[in-house]
Amino acid sequence: MHFKAKFWLQFSLLNLLIVALLGLLMRYKIGFEFPFLNQKNLQHSHSHFAFAGWISHTLMVLMVGFLEKRGPSPEASGALRVTKKGQGLRIALYNKMLTANLICAYGMLVFFIIQGYAALSIAFSTASIFVAYLFGYQFWNDLKQVSQEWLSVNWFKAAIFFNVISSLGTFFLAFMMITKNIHQNEYLASIYYYLHFQYNGWFFFACMGLLFHFFDLKATAHPYLKKAFWQLFIACIPAYFLSTLWLNLPVWMYILTVLAALFQSYAWFKLLAVLAKIRKGYFDNYPFFLRYIILFVAIACSLKLLLQLGSTIPALSQLAFGFRPIVIAYLHLVLLAVISLFLLFYMYVNHYFYISKPIKFGIILFSVGVFLNELVLAVQGIASFSYTIIPRVNELLFGVAVLLVSGIAITTYHSIKKVKIPPVL
C-alpha cells in the first residue's frame, strides 16, 4: 500500500486557489464598494486557512512522501510499512491526520468568515494545533527508521520542534482573552511569537528538509552542511525579537537580536555558496521555468534575511513597523515568494503532476503576480515614508490579485483534471 501523495496534493492546489480568491475578495473590498462580509473576518479566514489548509497540509504530505522514499527496507519498494517492533510508518494513520487537518482548515475557513473569533472558529483552530502535535509525534518516531546520515532528518526534527513551540503564542492569546486581561504589547508580542516560529521555524525548516532531500544530500557531502543547520537553528530562537524591536528591548537583548540577524545571514549565504558548488549543474536537465522559480525563491529568501538584518537599525525598524504596507509586503515576501513558490517548485520538479504547457503558463503567471505584488507593496511602503499617496494603488493591487488567482486557477485545473500522458519514445 503506497501513500497517495498526488491525491492529497490536489487538495493543496485547490486550497491555494481558495486562499488566492479570499485575497482577491479583500482587495476588491478595499478598492471598490462591497458591503457584504466583514473585512477583518475575511482576513482571519484567509490567514488561518493559508497556514493550515495550504502550507501545513502540503508540508505534511511532502514530508510523508520523504518517509516513503527514505524508509528502511528496500524490499518493501519504498512504501510506508510497519517495522518488526510494530512501530512503523502507517499510511492509514497519516491519512486520518491529513483528513483531520483539512476538516479543521475548512472549519476555520467558514467560521472565521461567519463569526470572526468566536466559539466554533476557535474550536477548529485549537483542534488543528492538536492535529499538528499528533503529526509531529508520529513523524518524529518514524524518522528513527530513516538513516540519520540524511541531512533532511535534522531539518524535519527542527521544523516539528518549532511548530510545537509556536502554539504557545496562541495559548497565551487564548489565556488573555479568557481572563479579559489584554495588554496591547503582550497581545502583539504573542501574535508575532506564533508567526515567527511558524514561518521562520516550521515552514522554513521543513522546506529546507525537502530541499536537502531533493538534492540527495548526506552529511558527508560537505563539512559545512551540518554546521549550517545548527547555526540557523540556534539563530532562529533569538531572531524572534526582530519582531518585537518596537518594545524597547534591554540593551543586552537588542545586542543578542542583532547577533542573531548577522549569524543567520552569514549562515544562509555561506550555505547558498556551498550548495552552488557541490550541486553545480544540478538543474541543467530541468525545465527552464522550474530553474527560474527556484532562483526566484533563493533571491526572495536572501532579500528577506537582509531586510531582517536592516530592521535592527532603530530608525528603519520604527519606519517598518509604523507602516502597514511594509508589514504586508514582508509577510507576502515570506509566505508567497519563498514558501508558496518553493512548494509549487517541489511538487512539479518531483513529478507529482505531469507538467503540461498550461501548467507551465499558470505557474509562471502566478510567479509574475507574486513579483508584481511585492513590487507594488514595496513602492507603496516606501512612498508612505514621506506620506506620498500612490494613485490607483488599490486598483493596481486588485489587478495583481487577479493575476495570482488566474495563475493558480490554471495550474490547479490542469493538475487535477485527468490528462493523457504521451508515451515516452
Short mmCIF file of C-alpha atoms in Angstrom, two decimals:
data_model
loop_
_atom_site.label_atom_id
_atom_site.label_comp_id
_atom_site.label_asym_id
_atom_site.label_seq_id
_atom_site.Cartn_x
_atom_site.Cartn_y
_atom_site.Cartn_z
CA MET A 1 0.00 0.00 0.00
CA HIS A 2 1.55 3.26 -1.16
CA PHE A 3 0.91 6.73 0.17
CA LYS A 4 -1.22 8.60 -2.39
CA ALA A 5 0.59 11.92 -2.27
CA LYS A 6 -0.93 13.16 -5.54
CA PHE A 7 -4.45 12.80 -4.13
CA TRP A 8 -3.59 14.96 -1.11
CA LEU A 9 -1.63 17.49 -3.18
CA GLN A 10 -4.69 18.08 -5.33
CA PHE A 11 -6.30 19.43 -2.16
CA SER A 12 -3.20 21.59 -1.66
CA LEU A 13 -3.63 23.26 -5.03
CA LEU A 14 -7.36 23.72 -4.53
CA ASN A 15 -6.69 25.25 -1.11
CA LEU A 16 -4.10 27.65 -2.54
CA LEU A 17 -6.72 28.75 -5.07
CA ILE A 18 -9.19 29.42 -2.23
CA VAL A 19 -6.52 31.43 -0.38
CA ALA A 20 -5.93 33.50 -3.54
CA LEU A 21 -9.68 34.03 -4.02
CA LEU A 22 -10.03 35.31 -0.45
CA GLY A 23 -7.11 37.66 -1.09
CA LEU A 24 -8.82 38.88 -4.27
CA LEU A 25 -12.07 39.48 -2.37
CA MET A 26 -10.26 41.51 0.29
CA ARG A 27 -8.53 43.59 -2.38
CA TYR A 28 -11.88 44.18 -4.06
CA LYS A 29 -13.42 45.39 -0.79
CA ILE A 30 -10.55 47.87 -0.31
CA GLY A 31 -10.64 49.27 -3.85
CA PHE A 32 -14.37 49.13 -4.62
CA GLU A 33 -17.76 49.04 -2.94
CA PHE A 34 -18.68 45.65 -1.45
CA PRO A 35 -20.75 45.95 1.73
CA PHE A 36 -21.12 42.20 2.36
CA LEU A 37 -18.80 40.24 4.68
CA ASN A 38 -16.58 41.71 7.37
CA GLN A 39 -13.05 42.57 6.17
CA LYS A 40 -11.44 41.61 9.48
CA ASN A 41 -13.21 38.23 9.45
CA LEU A 42 -12.09 37.64 5.86
CA GLN A 43 -8.53 38.42 6.88
CA HIS A 44 -8.63 35.90 9.74
CA SER A 45 -10.13 33.25 7.44
CA HIS A 46 -7.53 33.99 4.75
CA SER A 47 -4.54 33.74 7.09
CA HIS A 48 -5.68 30.72 9.11
CA PHE A 49 -6.67 28.76 6.02
CA ALA A 50 -3.40 29.67 4.26
CA PHE A 51 -1.39 28.35 7.21
CA ALA A 52 -3.40 25.16 7.86
CA GLY A 53 -5.07 24.30 4.55
CA TRP A 54 -2.30 25.26 2.14
CA ILE A 55 1.15 25.36 3.73
CA SER A 56 0.93 22.97 6.70
CA HIS A 57 -1.17 20.45 4.77
CA THR A 58 1.28 20.47 1.85
CA LEU A 59 4.33 20.17 4.11
CA MET A 60 2.79 17.20 5.91
CA VAL A 61 2.05 15.43 2.62
CA LEU A 62 5.54 16.03 1.22
CA MET A 63 7.22 15.00 4.47
CA VAL A 64 5.32 11.71 4.47
CA GLY A 65 6.49 11.35 0.86
CA PHE A 66 10.04 11.70 2.17
CA LEU A 67 9.43 8.88 4.67
CA GLU A 68 8.09 6.64 1.92
CA LYS A 69 11.19 7.15 -0.19
CA ARG A 70 13.78 7.04 2.60
CA GLY A 71 12.19 4.19 4.58
CA PRO A 72 14.48 1.46 5.91
CA SER A 73 13.81 -1.74 3.98
CA PRO A 74 14.40 -1.70 0.23
CA GLU A 75 12.46 -4.96 -0.25
CA ALA A 76 9.23 -3.05 0.54
CA SER A 77 9.65 -0.91 -2.60
CA GLY A 78 9.84 2.30 -0.59
CA ALA A 79 6.26 2.02 0.72
CA LEU A 80 5.40 3.09 4.26
CA ARG A 81 5.40 0.00 6.39
CA VAL A 82 5.40 -1.43 9.93
CA THR A 83 8.73 -2.47 11.40
CA LYS A 84 9.44 -5.61 13.42
CA LYS A 85 8.90 -3.64 16.62
CA GLY A 86 5.39 -2.80 15.48
CA GLN A 87 6.16 0.93 15.44
CA GLY A 88 6.30 1.76 11.79
CA LEU A 89 5.04 4.20 9.25
CA ARG A 90 1.34 3.60 8.98
CA ILE A 91 -0.27 5.07 5.90
CA ALA A 92 -3.80 4.82 7.36
CA LEU A 93 -2.79 6.90 10.38
CA TYR A 94 -1.24 9.64 8.24
CA ASN A 95 -4.34 9.65 6.03
CA LYS A 96 -6.51 10.18 9.12
CA MET A 97 -4.30 13.02 10.35
CA LEU A 98 -4.37 14.74 6.97
CA THR A 99 -8.15 14.37 6.86
CA ALA A 100 -8.47 15.83 10.37
CA ASN A 101 -6.20 18.74 9.45
CA LEU A 102 -8.32 19.51 6.36
CA ILE A 103 -11.54 19.38 8.40
CA CYS A 104 -10.02 21.88 10.83
CA ALA A 105 -8.80 24.07 7.96
CA TYR A 106 -12.19 24.17 6.24
CA GLY A 107 -13.88 24.77 9.60
CA MET A 108 -11.66 27.83 10.15
CA LEU A 109 -12.26 28.95 6.57
CA VAL A 110 -16.04 29.01 7.04
CA PHE A 111 -16.49 30.06 10.65
CA PHE A 112 -13.90 32.85 10.72
CA ILE A 113 -15.83 34.43 7.83
CA ILE A 114 -19.19 33.94 9.57
CA GLN A 115 -18.33 34.87 13.15
CA GLY A 116 -14.69 36.01 13.41
CA TYR A 117 -13.03 34.96 16.67
CA ALA A 118 -15.84 33.03 18.36
CA ALA A 119 -16.59 29.57 19.74
CA LEU A 120 -16.56 27.46 16.56
CA SER A 121 -13.66 29.19 14.81
CA ILE A 122 -11.56 28.95 17.99
CA ALA A 123 -12.55 25.28 18.41
CA PHE A 124 -11.38 24.38 14.89
CA SER A 125 -8.22 26.45 15.36
CA THR A 126 -7.41 24.69 18.65
CA ALA A 127 -8.16 21.27 17.14
CA SER A 128 -5.71 21.98 14.30
CA ILE A 129 -2.96 22.56 16.88
CA PHE A 130 -3.57 19.15 18.45
CA VAL A 131 -3.56 17.53 14.98
CA ALA A 132 -0.14 19.17 14.45
CA TYR A 133 1.04 17.71 17.78
CA LEU A 134 -0.11 14.23 16.77
CA PHE A 135 1.54 14.52 13.36
CA GLY A 136 4.76 15.75 14.93
CA TYR A 137 4.83 12.91 17.45
CA GLN A 138 4.25 10.22 14.82
CA PHE A 139 6.60 11.73 12.25
CA TRP A 140 9.39 12.16 14.82
CA ASN A 141 9.10 8.48 15.77
CA ASP A 142 9.06 7.39 12.13
CA LEU A 143 12.19 9.44 11.41
CA LYS A 144 14.05 6.99 13.67
CA GLN A 145 13.68 4.40 10.90
CA VAL A 146 15.40 6.66 8.38
CA SER A 147 19.18 6.66 8.08
CA GLN A 148 20.47 9.56 10.19
CA GLU A 149 23.06 10.26 7.50
CA TRP A 150 20.39 12.07 5.50
CA LEU A 151 20.67 15.76 6.38
CA SER A 152 16.91 16.22 5.93
CA VAL A 153 16.27 14.37 9.20
CA ASN A 154 17.58 17.18 11.42
CA TRP A 155 15.77 19.87 9.41
CA PHE A 156 12.48 17.99 9.79
CA LYS A 157 13.00 17.48 13.53
CA ALA A 158 13.67 21.20 13.93
CA ALA A 159 10.55 22.01 11.89
CA ILE A 160 8.40 19.87 14.22
CA PHE A 161 10.02 21.46 17.29
CA PHE A 162 9.25 24.99 16.06
CA ASN A 163 5.71 24.03 15.06
CA VAL A 164 5.05 22.82 18.60
CA ILE A 165 6.55 25.80 20.42
CA SER A 166 4.79 28.28 18.09
CA SER A 167 1.47 27.14 19.58
CA LEU A 168 2.47 28.64 22.95
CA GLY A 169 1.75 32.04 21.42
CA THR A 170 -1.83 31.09 20.57
CA PHE A 171 -2.44 29.57 24.01
CA PHE A 172 -1.19 32.75 25.68
CA LEU A 173 -3.56 34.75 23.47
CA ALA A 174 -6.42 32.48 24.49
CA PHE A 175 -5.49 32.93 28.16
CA MET A 176 -5.60 36.72 27.82
CA MET A 177 -8.99 36.58 26.11
CA ILE A 178 -10.50 34.19 28.67
CA THR A 179 -9.25 36.27 31.63
CA LYS A 180 -10.15 39.50 29.78
CA ASN A 181 -6.72 40.80 30.80
CA ILE A 182 -5.44 42.00 27.43
CA HIS A 183 -2.42 44.30 27.16
CA GLN A 184 -1.62 45.64 23.70
CA ASN A 185 2.11 44.91 23.82
CA GLU A 186 1.67 41.37 25.16
CA TYR A 187 -1.12 40.74 22.65
CA LEU A 188 1.05 41.77 19.68
CA ALA A 189 4.14 40.00 21.06
CA SER A 190 2.12 36.75 21.29
CA ILE A 191 0.91 37.07 17.70
CA TYR A 192 4.43 37.77 16.44
CA TYR A 193 5.76 34.84 18.51
CA TYR A 194 3.34 32.49 16.77
CA LEU A 195 4.03 33.94 13.33
CA HIS A 196 7.82 33.89 13.75
CA PHE A 197 8.06 30.25 14.79
CA GLN A 198 5.58 29.28 12.09
CA TYR A 199 7.15 30.87 9.02
CA ASN A 200 10.78 31.17 10.19
CA GLY A 201 10.63 27.84 12.04
CA TRP A 202 8.08 25.24 10.93
CA PHE A 203 7.70 26.43 7.32
CA PHE A 204 11.34 27.32 6.61
CA PHE A 205 12.98 24.29 8.23
CA ALA A 206 10.50 21.86 6.67
CA CYS A 207 11.15 23.39 3.24
CA MET A 208 14.91 23.10 3.79
CA GLY A 209 14.44 19.44 4.73
CA LEU A 210 12.62 18.92 1.43
CA LEU A 211 15.34 20.80 -0.46
CA PHE A 212 18.09 18.63 1.04
CA HIS A 213 16.01 15.57 0.18
CA PHE A 214 15.71 16.81 -3.42
CA PHE A 215 19.48 17.29 -3.57
CA ASP A 216 20.09 13.79 -2.08
CA LEU A 217 22.47 15.26 0.47
CA LYS A 218 24.17 13.37 3.27
CA ALA A 219 26.46 14.79 5.95
CA THR A 220 29.49 13.51 4.03
CA ALA A 221 28.72 15.78 1.04
CA HIS A 222 30.38 18.82 2.64
CA PRO A 223 31.57 19.56 6.21
CA TYR A 224 29.69 22.88 6.37
CA LEU A 225 26.22 21.45 5.69
CA LYS A 226 25.72 20.17 9.23
CA LYS A 227 27.15 23.37 10.70
CA ALA A 228 24.73 25.46 8.65
CA PHE A 229 21.79 23.63 10.16
CA TRP A 230 22.90 24.27 13.74
CA GLN A 231 23.77 27.89 13.02
CA LEU A 232 20.33 28.60 11.51
CA PHE A 233 18.56 26.58 14.22
CA ILE A 234 20.25 28.43 17.10
CA ALA A 235 19.82 31.84 15.42
CA CYS A 236 16.11 31.24 14.83
CA ILE A 237 15.29 31.37 18.56
CA PRO A 238 16.62 34.86 19.46
CA ALA A 239 15.63 36.08 15.98
CA TYR A 240 12.07 36.21 17.36
CA PHE A 241 12.99 39.52 18.98
CA LEU A 242 13.42 41.01 15.50
CA SER A 243 9.60 41.10 15.52
CA THR A 244 9.50 42.92 18.87
CA LEU A 245 12.09 45.67 18.40
CA TRP A 246 9.30 48.20 18.96
CA LEU A 247 9.13 47.04 22.61
CA ASN A 248 12.28 48.99 23.61
CA LEU A 249 14.25 45.87 24.47
CA PRO A 250 17.05 45.91 27.07
CA VAL A 251 20.49 46.60 25.59
CA TRP A 252 21.72 43.02 26.09
CA MET A 253 18.63 41.60 24.36
CA TYR A 254 18.99 44.06 21.48
CA ILE A 255 22.64 43.02 21.01
CA LEU A 256 21.60 39.35 21.05
CA THR A 257 18.97 40.10 18.39
CA VAL A 258 21.49 41.88 16.15
CA LEU A 259 23.91 38.96 16.51
CA ALA A 260 21.12 36.51 15.59
CA ALA A 261 20.31 38.52 12.44
CA LEU A 262 24.00 38.63 11.47
CA PHE A 263 24.51 34.96 12.27
CA GLN A 264 21.60 33.68 10.20
CA SER A 265 22.51 35.92 7.24
CA TYR A 266 26.09 34.63 7.31
CA ALA A 267 24.91 31.00 7.57
CA TRP A 268 22.39 31.39 4.73
CA PHE A 269 24.74 32.99 2.23
CA LYS A 270 27.56 30.57 3.01
CA LEU A 271 25.10 27.67 2.64
CA LEU A 272 23.99 29.02 -0.74
CA ALA A 273 27.63 29.19 -1.87
CA VAL A 274 28.29 25.60 -0.71
CA LEU A 275 25.15 24.25 -2.40
CA ALA A 276 26.01 26.07 -5.63
CA LYS A 277 29.45 24.46 -5.54
CA ILE A 278 28.54 20.86 -4.70
CA ARG A 279 25.41 20.81 -6.87
CA LYS A 280 26.71 22.81 -9.81
CA GLY A 281 24.77 21.97 -12.96
CA TYR A 282 22.16 20.03 -10.96
CA PHE A 283 19.30 21.86 -12.65
CA ASP A 284 20.64 21.68 -16.21
CA ASN A 285 18.21 18.94 -17.25
CA TYR A 286 15.15 20.51 -15.62
CA PRO A 287 12.69 22.80 -17.46
CA PHE A 288 13.70 26.45 -17.59
CA PHE A 289 10.60 27.67 -15.75
CA LEU A 290 11.45 25.48 -12.73
CA ARG A 291 15.02 26.79 -12.70
CA TYR A 292 13.60 30.31 -12.80
CA ILE A 293 11.26 29.56 -9.89
CA ILE A 294 13.97 28.16 -7.58
CA LEU A 295 16.26 31.10 -8.41
CA PHE A 296 13.40 33.48 -7.60
CA VAL A 297 12.87 31.68 -4.27
CA ALA A 298 16.59 31.88 -3.38
CA ILE A 299 16.70 35.62 -4.15
CA ALA A 300 13.49 36.25 -2.18
CA CYS A 301 14.80 34.34 0.84
CA SER A 302 18.10 36.25 0.68
CA LEU A 303 16.21 39.56 0.50
CA LYS A 304 14.07 38.54 3.47
CA LEU A 305 17.16 37.90 5.62
CA LEU A 306 18.76 41.18 4.54
CA LEU A 307 15.55 43.04 5.44
CA GLN A 308 15.59 41.38 8.86
CA LEU A 309 19.18 42.49 9.30
CA GLY A 310 18.28 46.03 8.21
CA SER A 311 15.41 46.13 10.70
CA THR A 312 17.93 46.06 13.57
CA ILE A 313 18.74 49.69 12.75
CA PRO A 314 16.38 51.56 15.11
CA ALA A 315 15.32 54.25 12.63
CA LEU A 316 14.48 51.67 9.95
CA SER A 317 12.73 49.47 12.49
CA GLN A 318 10.39 52.30 13.54
CA LEU A 319 9.55 53.04 9.90
CA ALA A 320 8.97 49.37 9.05
CA PHE A 321 6.63 48.67 11.97
CA GLY A 322 4.88 52.02 11.55
CA PHE A 323 3.54 51.46 8.05
CA ARG A 324 1.12 48.65 7.26
CA PRO A 325 2.15 48.22 3.55
CA ILE A 326 5.70 47.35 4.70
CA VAL A 327 4.44 44.69 7.10
CA ILE A 328 2.09 43.23 4.46
CA ALA A 329 4.89 43.26 1.85
CA TYR A 330 7.23 41.39 4.22
CA LEU A 331 4.63 38.75 5.14
CA HIS A 332 3.80 38.14 1.47
CA LEU A 333 7.51 38.01 0.62
CA VAL A 334 7.92 35.13 3.07
CA LEU A 335 4.64 33.29 2.51
CA LEU A 336 4.28 33.74 -1.26
CA ALA A 337 7.71 34.39 -2.76
CA VAL A 338 9.61 31.96 -0.53
CA ILE A 339 7.31 29.29 0.90
CA SER A 340 4.47 29.00 -1.65
CA LEU A 341 6.66 29.17 -4.74
CA PHE A 342 9.08 26.65 -3.24
CA LEU A 343 6.25 24.21 -2.52
CA LEU A 344 4.96 24.57 -6.10
CA PHE A 345 8.51 24.06 -7.40
CA TYR A 346 8.96 20.96 -5.26
CA MET A 347 5.65 19.42 -6.34
CA TYR A 348 6.35 19.75 -10.05
CA VAL A 349 10.09 19.09 -10.03
CA ASN A 350 9.36 15.75 -8.32
CA HIS A 351 6.72 14.87 -10.94
CA TYR A 352 3.76 14.57 -8.57
CA PHE A 353 1.85 16.00 -11.54
CA TYR A 354 2.51 15.75 -15.25
CA ILE A 355 3.84 19.13 -16.43
CA SER A 356 1.82 20.39 -19.40
CA LYS A 357 2.12 23.71 -21.24
CA PRO A 358 -0.93 25.20 -19.44
CA ILE A 359 0.62 24.28 -16.07
CA LYS A 360 3.89 25.97 -17.05
CA PHE A 361 1.94 29.07 -18.09
CA GLY A 362 -0.11 29.02 -14.87
CA ILE A 363 2.93 28.77 -12.56
CA ILE A 364 4.80 31.48 -14.47
CA LEU A 365 1.71 33.73 -14.35
CA PHE A 366 1.38 33.11 -10.60
CA SER A 367 5.07 33.89 -10.01
CA VAL A 368 4.78 37.11 -12.05
CA GLY A 369 1.81 38.02 -9.85
CA VAL A 370 3.92 37.36 -6.74
CA PHE A 371 6.70 39.63 -8.08
CA LEU A 372 4.30 42.45 -9.02
CA ASN A 373 2.52 42.17 -5.68
CA GLU A 374 5.83 42.68 -3.86
CA LEU A 375 6.83 45.50 -6.20
CA VAL A 376 3.60 47.48 -5.75
CA LEU A 377 3.53 46.94 -1.97
CA ALA A 378 7.21 47.96 -1.72
CA VAL A 379 6.60 51.15 -3.72
CA GLN A 380 3.53 51.90 -1.61
CA GLY A 381 5.51 51.28 1.58
CA ILE A 382 8.47 53.43 0.56
CA ALA A 383 6.11 56.22 -0.57
CA SER A 384 4.35 56.08 2.78
CA PHE A 385 7.60 57.15 4.50
CA SER A 386 7.06 60.62 3.02
CA TYR A 387 3.25 60.27 3.24
CA THR A 388 3.02 60.23 -0.54
CA ILE A 389 -0.11 58.61 -1.95
CA ILE A 390 0.37 56.38 -4.98
CA PRO A 391 -2.53 56.99 -7.38
CA ARG A 392 -4.77 53.99 -8.08
CA VAL A 393 -2.64 51.75 -5.85
CA ASN A 394 -5.68 49.78 -4.61
CA GLU A 395 -6.80 49.15 -8.18
CA LEU A 396 -3.25 48.06 -9.08
CA LEU A 397 -3.15 45.59 -6.19
CA PHE A 398 -6.57 44.27 -7.20
CA GLY A 399 -5.25 43.71 -10.74
CA VAL A 400 -2.23 41.84 -9.33
CA ALA A 401 -4.60 39.69 -7.21
CA VAL A 402 -6.47 38.81 -10.42
CA LEU A 403 -3.14 37.62 -11.90
CA LEU A 404 -2.45 35.48 -8.83
CA VAL A 405 -5.89 33.88 -8.93
CA SER A 406 -5.69 33.32 -12.69
CA GLY A 407 -2.26 31.70 -12.45
CA ILE A 408 -3.12 29.28 -9.68
CA ALA A 409 -6.57 28.55 -11.17
CA ILE A 410 -4.97 27.47 -14.47
CA THR A 411 -2.35 25.43 -12.59
CA THR A 412 -4.93 23.76 -10.34
CA TYR A 413 -7.39 22.93 -13.11
CA HIS A 414 -4.81 21.33 -15.39
CA SER A 415 -3.15 19.48 -12.47
CA ILE A 416 -6.39 17.98 -11.15
CA LYS A 417 -8.08 17.09 -14.44
CA LYS A 418 -7.25 13.72 -15.94
CA VAL A 419 -4.63 14.03 -18.65
CA LYS A 420 -3.42 11.60 -21.26
CA ILE A 421 0.32 11.39 -20.75
CA PRO A 422 2.12 10.98 -24.07
CA PRO A 423 4.23 7.81 -24.34
CA VAL A 424 7.99 8.07 -23.95
CA LEU A 425 9.60 7.36 -27.33
#
